[in-house]
Structure formats: structure tokens, C-alpha cells
Amino acid sequence: MKVEEIEVKDYLTKSNLPASDFTINPYVGCPHGCKYCYASFMRRFTGHTENWGEFIDIKRCNKKIDLKKIEGKTLFLSSVTDCYNEFEKEYGITKSILEQLVNANVVVNISTKSSLILRDVELLKKLKHLTVSISINTLDENFKNDMDHASSIQDRMKTLKTLHENGIYVILFMSPIFPYITDFESIISCTKEFVDEYFFENLNLRGGYKRYILNYIHQNYPHVYQEYLNIYEKKDDSYWKKLSKEIEEYCSKNNIRYKNYFYHEKLVSTKNSNKGESI
């Protein structure tokens, strides 16, 4: 792992995500090395030649976060890294950022795959408007280990439970959903007693990792390989339409709060259009 410290002018970045006004990424790169991570495109802008998951830049910033700038807004940690990756233990960049946000009138959304967030439970409880989402897309630890180096599925579920018991609004982010592999009903069944809401996002394949994932499916799940080709080569979206309906029916029947982010690009387009109308 190549580790460097870099100076940045500001932690705040305007967001193009559907539900966020600003993002903060305390690190560049991520040691979780998720095989399906869209953020791997960041290599192009950093000058790093290492593989995704084999480098991390520790961001240092002397400028305090402008709390007036984010007044009444929504802030997301983090969009292209995990703010609670293993290097947070040593450097504490995320913790220092959250300490600045304690008195801020801002909605803070934290997304992570790490149980390290439990280190900051008492700090998190001080934030006025907070949600924490933990990503889980399988109950199979072997499949998880093939896909990332983050906390185990069992640890992630324990993390959700502990945060919930401490009065923090928790979201299970079922992302990315792997067709014919992710069993959304089983995941909900195991976690519904301590999860406040579920987010669903489909697996998108693009760039360098598309071929890797397809080869992985071919080798490890050959019985669904043709289905993956239909979805990702022939662009057949019938699977997602059917699954979307199943999720809606299941969640409605069982009084489960949820949001479907299958059509991420459309949501971004709608957000940008709304911005244009308000100008």
C-alpha cells in the first residue's frame, strides 16, 4: 500500500449525487479495494499507477469547514472513498471533520463498510441531523471476501445494531445488488429489527472492472453467466424492472421504509433539472 499525505485547500466539494449538496472525501483512494467500485476512475486524476486499493492519499487541510456554506444543506461522507477505512485509525481525519460539524445545521449522511465507525459513537450522537448507511449486498462471507477487504458481513450487522441501539438512524445500503446472487429478502429478514431504512442500488459495470466482474461470474457462477451477458452486453433491463417491482411489493407488504436507486443517472438528471428551474 502506497501512503502519502497531501495538502488540500478545502474539504468541501459540491455534489452531483441525487440526495447530497456537498461531499467530503477525507482520503483519496481506498484500501477496501472493492472489485466493482466506480470510484476506481479516480486513478486518472491522481497520477497514481498503482491498482485501485493499493494507494491512499491522506488529505490535510488547514482551512476550517465553512458552516455557513452548508447551512440547511445535505453533506455526504464519502463518495469516492470510505471515510472509515483502516487508515482512519491512525490519522483521524474523519473524526476531526465530524468534530467541526457538531454545531452545524446540516444533514450529515455517512456511508461506510467499516466497523471502525463505532469508535466515534459518542461523537456521532452529538450531530444534529445524522444518518449512517452500511453497505451489505450478501450474507456469504466468501463472496464478500472475493469482492472487498472491508469489515466482515457479521461485523457490519453488529455495527448497524450498535448504532441503532445508540439512537442513530441507520440505513442498510444494499449495494451493489448482483443479479441472481444478492438475496434481498434474506438480508432484510436478518436485519429488520435494527435497521430504520433500506436503500437499493443495482450493479453497474463500466470501465476496467466490467471485464473482471464478468470473468468472475463466468468462473464462479457459470449458471447465471448468460444472464449477465444479457444485462451488461445486450443491455436488457427486464431483470431490474422485475426486481424493482418485487422490492416494492415486499417492502410495502412488510411496512419497510426504502428507496430505490436503480436509475441513478435519471435521478441525477432530475436533480440537475430542478436546479436549473430554481435559478
C-alpha positions as a LaTeX table, in Angstrom:
\begin{tabular}{lrrr}
\hline
Residue & $x$ (\AA) & $y$ (\AA) & $z$ (\AA) \\
\hline
Met1 & 0.00 & 0.00 & 0.00 \\
Lys2 & 1.42 & 3.37 & $-1.02$ \\
Val3 & 0.58 & 6.04 & 1.56 \\
Glu4 & 1.12 & 9.77 & 1.05 \\
Glu5 & $-0.03$ & 12.92 & 2.84 \\
Ile6 & $-1.31$ & 15.76 & 0.66 \\
Glu7 & $-2.49$ & 19.32 & 1.32 \\
Val8 & $-5.90$ & 20.40 & 0.03 \\
Lys9 & $-7.47$ & 23.87 & 0.02 \\
Asp10 & $-10.91$ & 22.75 & 1.18 \\
Tyr11 & $-12.58$ & 19.55 & 2.29 \\
Leu12 & $-15.95$ & 20.60 & 0.86 \\
Thr13 & $-16.88$ & 19.67 & $-2.71$ \\
Lys14 & $-20.17$ & 20.37 & $-4.47$ \\
Ser15 & $-22.01$ & 17.13 & $-5.12$ \\
Asn16 & $-23.68$ & 15.73 & $-8.21$ \\
Leu17 & $-25.26$ & 12.90 & $-6.21$ \\
Pro18 & $-29.08$ & 12.77 & $-6.18$ \\
Ala19 & $-29.51$ & 13.32 & $-2.44$ \\
Ser20 & $-26.50$ & 15.45 & $-1.49$ \\
Asp21 & $-25.50$ & 19.09 & $-1.87$ \\
Phe22 & $-21.89$ & 18.64 & $-0.75$ \\
Thr23 & $-19.45$ & 15.80 & $-0.27$ \\
Ile24 & $-16.33$ & 15.38 & 1.82 \\
Asn25 & $-13.74$ & 12.75 & 0.95 \\
Pro26 & $-11.07$ & 12.73 & 3.68 \\
Tyr27 & $-8.92$ & 10.36 & 1.64 \\
Val28 & $-8.02$ & 9.70 & $-1.99$ \\
Gly29 & $-8.11$ & 6.00 & $-2.74$ \\
Cys30 & $-9.46$ & 3.24 & $-0.53$ \\
Pro31 & $-7.80$ & 0.10 & 0.87 \\
His32 & $-11.09$ & $-1.80$ & 0.71 \\
Gly33 & $-10.28$ & $-2.31$ & $-2.97$ \\
Cys34 & $-13.86$ & $-3.23$ & $-3.93$ \\
Lys35 & $-13.71$ & $-5.02$ & $-7.27$ \\
Tyr36 & $-16.86$ & $-3.27$ & $-8.53$ \\
Cys37 & $-16.01$ & 0.22 & $-7.27$ \\
Tyr38 & $-16.95$ & 3.01 & $-9.66$ \\
Ala39 & $-14.52$ & 5.28 & $-7.78$ \\
Ser40 & $-11.59$ & 3.44 & $-9.35$ \\
Phe41 & $-11.76$ & 6.13 & $-12.05$ \\
Met42 & $-10.02$ & 8.39 & $-9.51$ \\
Arg43 & $-6.68$ & 6.88 & $-10.55$ \\
Arg44 & $-6.83$ & 9.03 & $-13.70$ \\
Phe45 & $-6.83$ & 12.25 & $-11.69$ \\
Thr46 & $-4.22$ & 11.39 & $-9.06$ \\
Gly47 & $-1.19$ & 10.35 & $-11.06$ \\
His48 & $-1.15$ & 7.01 & $-9.24$ \\
Thr49 & $-0.04$ & 3.98 & $-11.25$ \\
Glu50 & $-0.91$ & 1.50 & $-8.50$ \\
Asn51 & $-4.01$ & $-0.65$ & $-8.77$ \\
Trp52 & $-7.19$ & 0.56 & $-7.09$ \\
Gly53 & $-6.96$ & $-0.43$ & $-3.44$ \\
Glu54 & $-3.16$ & $-0.21$ & $-3.36$ \\
Phe55 & $-2.74$ & 3.51 & $-2.70$ \\
Ile56 & $-4.19$ & 6.13 & $-0.38$ \\
Asp57 & $-3.60$ & 9.85 & $-0.01$ \\
Ile58 & $-4.23$ & 11.34 & 3.43 \\
Lys59 & $-5.83$ & 14.77 & 2.99 \\
Arg60 & $-4.62$ & 17.56 & 5.23 \\
Cys61 & $-6.43$ & 20.90 & 5.26 \\
Asn62 & $-5.70$ & 23.99 & 7.35 \\
Lys63 & $-8.97$ & 25.66 & 6.39 \\
Lys64 & $-11.93$ & 25.15 & 8.72 \\
Ile65 & $-15.16$ & 23.92 & 7.20 \\
Asp66 & $-17.42$ & 26.84 & 6.25 \\
Leu67 & $-20.52$ & 26.05 & 8.30 \\
Lys68 & $-22.46$ & 28.95 & 6.77 \\
Lys69 & $-21.90$ & 27.49 & 3.31 \\
Ile70 & $-23.56$ & 24.22 & 4.27 \\
Glu71 & $-26.35$ & 25.76 & 6.39 \\
Gly72 & $-29.56$ & 23.81 & 5.71 \\
Lys73 & $-27.81$ & 21.59 & 3.16 \\
Thr74 & $-27.04$ & 17.89 & 2.92 \\
Leu75 & $-23.45$ & 16.65 & 3.32 \\
Phe76 & $-22.24$ & 13.18 & 2.31 \\
Leu77 & $-19.17$ & 11.34 & 3.63 \\
Ser78 & $-17.92$ & 9.91 & 1.35 \\
Ser79 & $-18.43$ & 9.49 & $-2.40$ \\
Val80 & $-15.09$ & 8.14 & $-3.66$ \\
Thr81 & $-13.52$ & 6.60 & $-0.56$ \\
Asp82 & $-14.60$ & 5.03 & 2.71 \\
Cys83 & $-14.15$ & 7.68 & 5.37 \\
Tyr84 & $-13.68$ & 4.92 & 7.97 \\
Asn85 & $-11.08$ & 2.90 & 6.09 \\
Glu86 & $-8.30$ & 1.33 & 8.16 \\
Phe87 & $-6.02$ & 4.39 & 7.88 \\
Glu88 & $-8.58$ & 6.45 & 9.80 \\
Lys89 & $-7.36$ & 4.61 & 12.92 \\
Glu90 & $-4.00$ & 6.32 & 12.65 \\
Tyr91 & $-4.80$ & 9.65 & 11.02 \\
Gly92 & $-8.27$ & 10.50 & 12.38 \\
Ile93 & $-9.14$ & 12.84 & 9.50 \\
Thr94 & $-12.82$ & 11.85 & 9.52 \\
Lys95 & $-13.08$ & 12.32 & 13.27 \\
Ser96 & $-11.56$ & 15.81 & 13.04 \\
Ile97 & $-14.08$ & 16.72 & 10.34 \\
Leu98 & $-17.05$ & 15.46 & 12.34 \\
Glu99 & $-15.89$ & 17.44 & 15.37 \\
Gln100 & $-16.25$ & 20.59 & 13.26 \\
Leu101 & $-19.80$ & 19.62 & 12.32 \\
Val102 & $-21.18$ & 19.12 & 15.83 \\
Asn103 & $-22.87$ & 22.53 & 15.94 \\
Ala104 & $-23.67$ & 22.74 & 12.23 \\
Asn105 & $-27.22$ & 22.94 & 10.94 \\
Val106 & $-26.60$ & 20.40 & 8.20 \\
Val107 & $-27.86$ & 16.92 & 7.38 \\
Val108 & $-24.87$ & 14.58 & 7.55 \\
Asn109 & $-25.03$ & 11.26 & 5.74 \\
Ile110 & $-22.15$ & 8.84 & 6.37 \\
Ser111 & $-21.64$ & 5.72 & 4.26 \\
Thr112 & $-19.16$ & 3.03 & 5.23 \\
Lys113 & $-18.35$ & $-0.68$ & 5.18 \\
Ser114 & $-16.25$ & $-0.45$ & 8.33 \\
Ser115 & $-17.00$ & $-1.23$ & 11.96 \\
Leu116 & $-14.40$ & 1.43 & 12.85 \\
Ile117 & $-17.25$ & 3.95 & 12.89 \\
Leu118 & $-18.18$ & 2.58 & 16.33 \\
Arg119 & $-15.09$ & 4.31 & 17.71 \\
Asp120 & $-16.94$ & 7.60 & 17.25 \\
Val121 & $-20.39$ & 6.68 & 18.57 \\
Glu122 & $-20.39$ & 9.36 & 21.28 \\
Leu123 & $-19.31$ & 11.99 & 18.74 \\
Leu124 & $-21.92$ & 10.87 & 16.22 \\
Lys125 & $-24.65$ & 11.21 & 18.84 \\
Lys126 & $-23.82$ & 14.93 & 19.11 \\
Leu127 & $-24.58$ & 15.65 & 15.45 \\
Lys128 & $-27.97$ & 17.28 & 15.00 \\
His129 & $-29.11$ & 15.56 & 11.81 \\
Leu130 & $-27.29$ & 12.30 & 11.08 \\
Thr131 & $-27.87$ & 9.11 & 9.15 \\
Val132 & $-25.37$ & 6.28 & 8.77 \\
Ser133 & $-25.57$ & 3.74 & 5.98 \\
Ile134 & $-23.69$ & 0.45 & 6.00 \\
Ser135 & $-23.28$ & $-1.43$ & 2.71 \\
Ile136 & $-24.29$ & $-5.09$ & 2.66 \\
Asn137 & $-25.10$ & $-6.98$ & $-0.53$ \\
Thr138 & $-24.62$ & $-10.58$ & 0.57 \\
Leu139 & $-24.69$ & $-12.86$ & 3.60 \\
Asp140 & $-21.95$ & $-15.02$ & 2.08 \\
Glu141 & $-18.61$ & $-14.09$ & 3.67 \\
Asn142 & $-16.69$ & $-15.89$ & 0.91 \\
Phe143 & $-18.37$ & $-13.84$ & $-1.80$ \\
Lys144 & $-17.79$ & $-10.68$ & 0.24 \\
Asn145 & $-14.09$ & $-11.55$ & 0.63 \\
Asp146 & $-13.79$ & $-12.02$ & $-3.13$ \\
Met147 & $-15.21$ & $-8.53$ & $-3.64$ \\
Asp148 & $-13.65$ & $-6.36$ & $-0.91$ \\
His149 & $-11.28$ & $-6.14$ & 2.08 \\
Ala150 & $-13.67$ & $-4.25$ & 4.35 \\
Ser151 & $-15.27$ & $-5.46$ & 7.59 \\
Ser152 & $-16.98$ & $-8.83$ & 7.61 \\
Ile153 & $-20.71$ & $-9.05$ & 7.00 \\
Gln154 & $-21.25$ & $-10.13$ & 10.61 \\
Asp155 & $-19.31$ & $-7.10$ & 11.86 \\
Arg156 & $-21.31$ & $-4.79$ & 9.61 \\
Met157 & $-24.57$ & $-6.15$ & 11.01 \\
Lys158 & $-23.26$ & $-5.74$ & 14.57 \\
Thr159 & $-22.32$ & $-2.17$ & 13.67 \\
Leu160 & $-25.82$ & $-1.42$ & 12.40 \\
Lys161 & $-27.29$ & $-2.88$ & 15.58 \\
Thr162 & $-24.99$ & $-0.91$ & 17.90 \\
Leu163 & $-25.62$ & 2.37 & 16.09 \\
His164 & $-29.37$ & 1.74 & 16.19 \\
Glu165 & $-29.23$ & 1.00 & 19.92 \\
Asn166 & $-27.50$ & 4.36 & 20.38 \\
Gly167 & $-30.36$ & 6.22 & 18.74 \\
Ile168 & $-28.66$ & 6.81 & 15.39 \\
Tyr169 & $-30.79$ & 6.49 & 12.26 \\
Val170 & $-29.29$ & 3.60 & 10.30 \\
Ile171 & $-29.70$ & 2.58 & 6.68 \\
Leu172 & $-28.70$ & $-0.72$ & 5.17 \\
Phe173 & $-27.41$ & 0.17 & 1.73 \\
Met174 & $-27.91$ & $-2.96$ & $-0.38$ \\
Ser175 & $-25.34$ & $-2.03$ & $-2.97$ \\
Pro176 & $-24.43$ & $-3.14$ & $-5.45$ \\
Ile177 & $-27.07$ & $-5.78$ & $-5.99$ \\
Phe178 & $-25.54$ & $-8.63$ & $-8.00$ \\
Pro179 & $-28.18$ & $-10.19$ & $-10.28$ \\
Tyr180 & $-29.19$ & $-13.69$ & $-9.20$ \\
Ile181 & $-26.70$ & $-13.57$ & $-6.30$ \\
Thr182 & $-27.92$ & $-10.88$ & $-3.88$ \\
Asp183 & $-30.93$ & $-12.17$ & $-1.93$ \\
Phe184 & $-32.61$ & $-9.00$ & $-0.75$ \\
Glu185 & $-35.31$ & $-10.78$ & 1.27 \\
Ser186 & $-32.81$ & $-12.80$ & 3.31 \\
Ile187 & $-30.74$ & $-9.71$ & 4.08 \\
Ile188 & $-33.82$ & $-7.79$ & 5.23 \\
Ser189 & $-35.00$ & $-10.74$ & 7.32 \\
Cys190 & $-31.68$ & $-10.82$ & 9.21 \\
Thr191 & $-31.53$ & $-7.10$ & 9.89 \\
Lys192 & $-35.04$ & $-5.61$ & 10.02 \\
Glu193 & $-35.12$ & $-5.43$ & 13.83 \\
Phe194 & $-32.31$ & $-2.85$ & 13.92 \\
Val195 & $-32.42$ & $-1.12$ & 10.52 \\
Asp196 & $-34.54$ & 2.00 & 10.01 \\
Glu197 & $-34.47$ & 2.10 & 6.22 \\
Tyr198 & $-33.12$ & 0.23 & 3.21 \\
Phe199 & $-31.53$ & 1.69 & 0.09 \\
Phe200 & $-31.22$ & $-0.44$ & $-3.04$ \\
Glu201 & $-28.75$ & 0.10 & $-5.88$ \\
Asn202 & $-28.05$ & $-2.13$ & $-8.84$ \\
Leu203 & $-24.66$ & $-3.31$ & $-10.05$ \\
Asn204 & $-23.38$ & $-1.11$ & $-12.86$ \\
Leu205 & $-20.49$ & $-2.38$ & $-14.92$ \\
Arg206 & $-18.26$ & 0.03 & $-16.78$ \\
Gly207 & $-14.61$ & 0.79 & $-17.36$ \\
Gly208 & $-11.84$ & $-1.60$ & $-16.42$ \\
Tyr209 & $-13.76$ & $-3.59$ & $-13.83$ \\
Lys210 & $-16.56$ & $-4.69$ & $-16.18$ \\
Arg211 & $-14.49$ & $-7.47$ & $-17.72$ \\
Tyr212 & $-13.14$ & $-8.51$ & $-14.34$ \\
Ile213 & $-16.63$ & $-8.97$ & $-12.87$ \\
Leu214 & $-17.93$ & $-10.80$ & $-15.92$ \\
Asn215 & $-14.95$ & $-13.17$ & $-15.82$ \\
Tyr216 & $-15.52$ & $-13.71$ & $-12.11$ \\
Ile217 & $-19.17$ & $-14.61$ & $-12.73$ \\
His218 & $-18.17$ & $-16.93$ & $-15.58$ \\
Gln219 & $-15.74$ & $-18.80$ & $-13.31$ \\
Asn220 & $-17.72$ & $-18.85$ & $-10.07$ \\
Tyr221 & $-21.38$ & $-18.60$ & $-11.12$ \\
Pro222 & $-21.45$ & $-20.11$ & $-14.61$ \\
His223 & $-25.16$ & $-20.93$ & $-14.35$ \\
Val224 & $-26.03$ & $-17.20$ & $-14.47$ \\
Tyr225 & $-23.26$ & $-16.03$ & $-16.80$ \\
Gln226 & $-25.56$ & $-15.84$ & $-19.83$ \\
Glu227 & $-27.97$ & $-13.72$ & $-17.82$ \\
Tyr228 & $-25.14$ & $-11.30$ & $-17.02$ \\
Leu229 & $-24.32$ & $-11.07$ & $-20.71$ \\
Asn230 & $-27.95$ & $-10.26$ & $-21.42$ \\
Ile231 & $-27.91$ & $-7.49$ & $-18.82$ \\
Tyr232 & $-24.47$ & $-6.00$ & $-19.39$ \\
Glu233 & $-23.75$ & $-6.70$ & $-23.04$ \\
Lys234 & $-27.20$ & $-6.76$ & $-24.63$ \\
Lys235 & $-28.49$ & $-4.03$ & $-22.27$ \\
Asp236 & $-31.61$ & $-5.97$ & $-21.34$ \\
Asp237 & $-33.13$ & $-4.17$ & $-18.33$ \\
Ser238 & $-36.03$ & $-6.57$ & $-17.80$ \\
Tyr239 & $-34.29$ & $-8.12$ & $-14.77$ \\
Trp240 & $-34.04$ & $-4.76$ & $-12.99$ \\
Lys241 & $-37.64$ & $-3.88$ & $-13.79$ \\
Lys242 & $-38.83$ & $-7.19$ & $-12.37$ \\
Leu243 & $-36.63$ & $-6.92$ & $-9.28$ \\
Ser244 & $-37.69$ & $-3.34$ & $-8.70$ \\
Lys245 & $-41.31$ & $-4.43$ & $-8.62$ \\
Glu246 & $-40.51$ & $-7.32$ & $-6.26$ \\
Ile247 & $-38.70$ & $-5.00$ & $-3.87$ \\
Glu248 & $-41.57$ & $-2.51$ & $-3.92$ \\
Glu249 & $-44.18$ & $-5.20$ & $-3.25$ \\
Tyr250 & $-42.13$ & $-6.87$ & $-0.49$ \\
Cys251 & $-41.32$ & $-3.63$ & 1.32 \\
Ser252 & $-44.89$ & $-2.34$ & 1.05 \\
Lys253 & $-46.30$ & $-5.61$ & 2.36 \\
Asn254 & $-43.89$ & $-5.67$ & 5.32 \\
Asn255 & $-44.04$ & $-1.93$ & 6.14 \\
Ile256 & $-40.35$ & $-1.44$ & 5.37 \\
Arg257 & $-39.02$ & 2.02 & 4.56 \\
Tyr258 & $-36.90$ & 2.04 & 1.44 \\
Lys259 & $-35.53$ & 3.99 & $-1.52$ \\
Asn260 & $-34.71$ & 2.54 & $-4.91$ \\
Tyr261 & $-31.63$ & 3.98 & $-6.61$ \\
Phe262 & $-31.64$ & 1.62 & $-9.60$ \\
Tyr263 & $-31.98$ & 4.52 & $-12.00$ \\
His264 & $-29.16$ & 6.64 & $-10.63$ \\
Glu265 & $-28.47$ & 8.54 & $-13.86$ \\
Lys266 & $-32.12$ & 9.57 & $-14.16$ \\
Leu267 & $-32.12$ & 10.78 & $-10.55$ \\
Val268 & $-29.03$ & 12.91 & $-11.19$ \\
Ser269 & $-30.59$ & 14.32 & $-14.34$ \\
Thr270 & $-33.78$ & 15.21 & $-12.45$ \\
Lys271 & $-31.77$ & 16.87 & $-9.67$ \\
Asn272 & $-29.85$ & 18.99 & $-12.19$ \\
Ser273 & $-33.05$ & 19.94 & $-13.99$ \\
Asn274 & $-34.64$ & 21.06 & $-10.75$ \\
Lys275 & $-31.59$ & 23.19 & $-10.01$ \\
Gly276 & $-31.98$ & 24.85 & $-13.38$ \\
Glu277 & $-35.62$ & 25.64 & $-12.72$ \\
Ser278 & $-34.82$ & 27.29 & $-9.39$ \\
Ile279 & $-32.19$ & 29.64 & $-10.81$ \\
\hline
\end{tabular}
